[in-house]
């Protein structure tokens, strides 16, 4: 089922090597390209920072709107 999804929805070939994280498709990776534990850690930190910034921005905007109603 996952193979069919990857081929039909993500348009990946059966031989493609990709990383799928938080809705992002990274790759395809070259045959000799490595994606190490350090790369996964960096990706996790990047994603956390990206989403945290969006959350903070939304909460700040909501707080500013609430202050204007007082």
PDB file of C-alpha atoms in Angstrom:
ATOM      1  CA  UNK A   1       0.000   0.000   0.000  1.00  0.00           C
ATOM      2  CA  UNK A   2       2.779   2.452   0.903  1.00  0.00           C
ATOM      3  CA  UNK A   3       4.643   1.583  -2.303  1.00  0.00           C
ATOM      4  CA  UNK A   4       1.552   2.348  -4.390  1.00  0.00           C
ATOM      5  CA  UNK A   5       1.047   5.674  -2.566  1.00  0.00           C
ATOM      6  CA  UNK A   6       4.665   6.661  -3.154  1.00  0.00           C
ATOM      7  CA  UNK A   7       4.466   5.821  -6.832  1.00  0.00           C
ATOM      8  CA  UNK A   8       1.036   7.282  -7.622  1.00  0.00           C
ATOM      9  CA  UNK A   9       0.804  10.276  -5.274  1.00  0.00           C
ATOM     10  CA  UNK A  10       4.433  11.264  -4.745  1.00  0.00           C
ATOM     11  CA  UNK A  11       5.461  10.238  -8.285  1.00  0.00           C
ATOM     12  CA  UNK A  12       8.458   8.302  -7.011  1.00  0.00           C
ATOM     13  CA  UNK A  13      10.106   5.501  -8.911  1.00  0.00           C
ATOM     14  CA  UNK A  14      10.504   2.180  -7.145  1.00  0.00           C
ATOM     15  CA  UNK A  15      14.269   2.716  -7.023  1.00  0.00           C
ATOM     16  CA  UNK A  16      14.104   6.275  -5.599  1.00  0.00           C
ATOM     17  CA  UNK A  17      15.560   6.840  -2.136  1.00  0.00           C
ATOM     18  CA  UNK A  18      13.880   9.696  -0.297  1.00  0.00           C
ATOM     19  CA  UNK A  19      13.321  10.975   3.220  1.00  0.00           C
ATOM     20  CA  UNK A  20       9.750  11.925   4.115  1.00  0.00           C
ATOM     21  CA  UNK A  21       9.479  14.103   7.207  1.00  0.00           C
ATOM     22  CA  UNK A  22       6.601  16.319   8.338  1.00  0.00           C
ATOM     23  CA  UNK A  23       5.003  16.254   4.907  1.00  0.00           C
ATOM     24  CA  UNK A  24       8.217  17.142   3.111  1.00  0.00           C
ATOM     25  CA  UNK A  25       9.889  14.886   0.590  1.00  0.00           C
ATOM     26  CA  UNK A  26      13.664  15.235   0.607  1.00  0.00           C
ATOM     27  CA  UNK A  27      15.397  13.669  -2.318  1.00  0.00           C
ATOM     28  CA  UNK A  28      15.683  11.573  -4.247  1.00  0.00           C
ATOM     29  CA  UNK A  29      19.067  10.815  -2.781  1.00  0.00           C
ATOM     30  CA  UNK A  30      21.923   9.804  -5.022  1.00  0.00           C
ATOM     31  CA  UNK A  31      22.991   6.159  -4.889  1.00  0.00           C
ATOM     32  CA  UNK A  32      26.136   6.951  -2.897  1.00  0.00           C
ATOM     33  CA  UNK A  33      24.596   9.789  -0.837  1.00  0.00           C
ATOM     34  CA  UNK A  34      24.311   9.192   2.896  1.00  0.00           C
ATOM     35  CA  UNK A  35      21.682  10.591   5.250  1.00  0.00           C
ATOM     36  CA  UNK A  36      23.146  10.060   8.690  1.00  0.00           C
ATOM     37  CA  UNK A  37      21.824  10.324  12.231  1.00  0.00           C
ATOM     38  CA  UNK A  38      23.354  13.815  12.356  1.00  0.00           C
ATOM     39  CA  UNK A  39      21.335  14.756   9.269  1.00  0.00           C
ATOM     40  CA  UNK A  40      18.139  13.512  10.936  1.00  0.00           C
ATOM     41  CA  UNK A  41      18.972  15.552  14.050  1.00  0.00           C
ATOM     42  CA  UNK A  42      19.545  18.664  11.948  1.00  0.00           C
ATOM     43  CA  UNK A  43      16.280  18.080  10.070  1.00  0.00           C
ATOM     44  CA  UNK A  44      14.418  17.692  13.359  1.00  0.00           C
ATOM     45  CA  UNK A  45      15.901  20.931  14.733  1.00  0.00           C
ATOM     46  CA  UNK A  46      15.094  22.776  11.510  1.00  0.00           C
ATOM     47  CA  UNK A  47      11.487  21.532  11.520  1.00  0.00           C
ATOM     48  CA  UNK A  48      11.024  22.360  15.195  1.00  0.00           C
ATOM     49  CA  UNK A  49      12.341  25.881  14.682  1.00  0.00           C
ATOM     50  CA  UNK A  50      10.192  26.407  11.601  1.00  0.00           C
ATOM     51  CA  UNK A  51       6.972  25.275  13.255  1.00  0.00           C
ATOM     52  CA  UNK A  52       7.772  26.933  16.571  1.00  0.00           C
ATOM     53  CA  UNK A  53       8.217  30.278  14.793  1.00  0.00           C
ATOM     54  CA  UNK A  54       4.786  29.878  13.159  1.00  0.00           C
ATOM     55  CA  UNK A  55       3.146  29.019  16.486  1.00  0.00           C
ATOM     56  CA  UNK A  56       4.777  31.966  18.271  1.00  0.00           C
ATOM     57  CA  UNK A  57       3.720  34.320  15.480  1.00  0.00           C
ATOM     58  CA  UNK A  58       0.112  33.117  15.622  1.00  0.00           C
ATOM     59  CA  UNK A  59      -0.057  33.335  19.405  1.00  0.00           C
ATOM     60  CA  UNK A  60       1.476  36.823  19.387  1.00  0.00           C
ATOM     61  CA  UNK A  61      -1.021  37.987  16.785  1.00  0.00           C
ATOM     62  CA  UNK A  62      -3.927  36.567  18.814  1.00  0.00           C
ATOM     63  CA  UNK A  63      -2.608  38.221  21.995  1.00  0.00           C
ATOM     64  CA  UNK A  64      -2.280  41.575  20.214  1.00  0.00           C
ATOM     65  CA  UNK A  65      -5.864  41.302  18.950  1.00  0.00           C
ATOM     66  CA  UNK A  66      -7.109  40.438  22.449  1.00  0.00           C
ATOM     67  CA  UNK A  67      -5.312  43.477  23.927  1.00  0.00           C
ATOM     68  CA  UNK A  68      -7.034  45.716  21.390  1.00  0.00           C
ATOM     69  CA  UNK A  69     -10.469  44.535  22.576  1.00  0.00           C
ATOM     70  CA  UNK A  70      -9.933  45.598  26.190  1.00  0.00           C
TER      71      UNK A  70
END
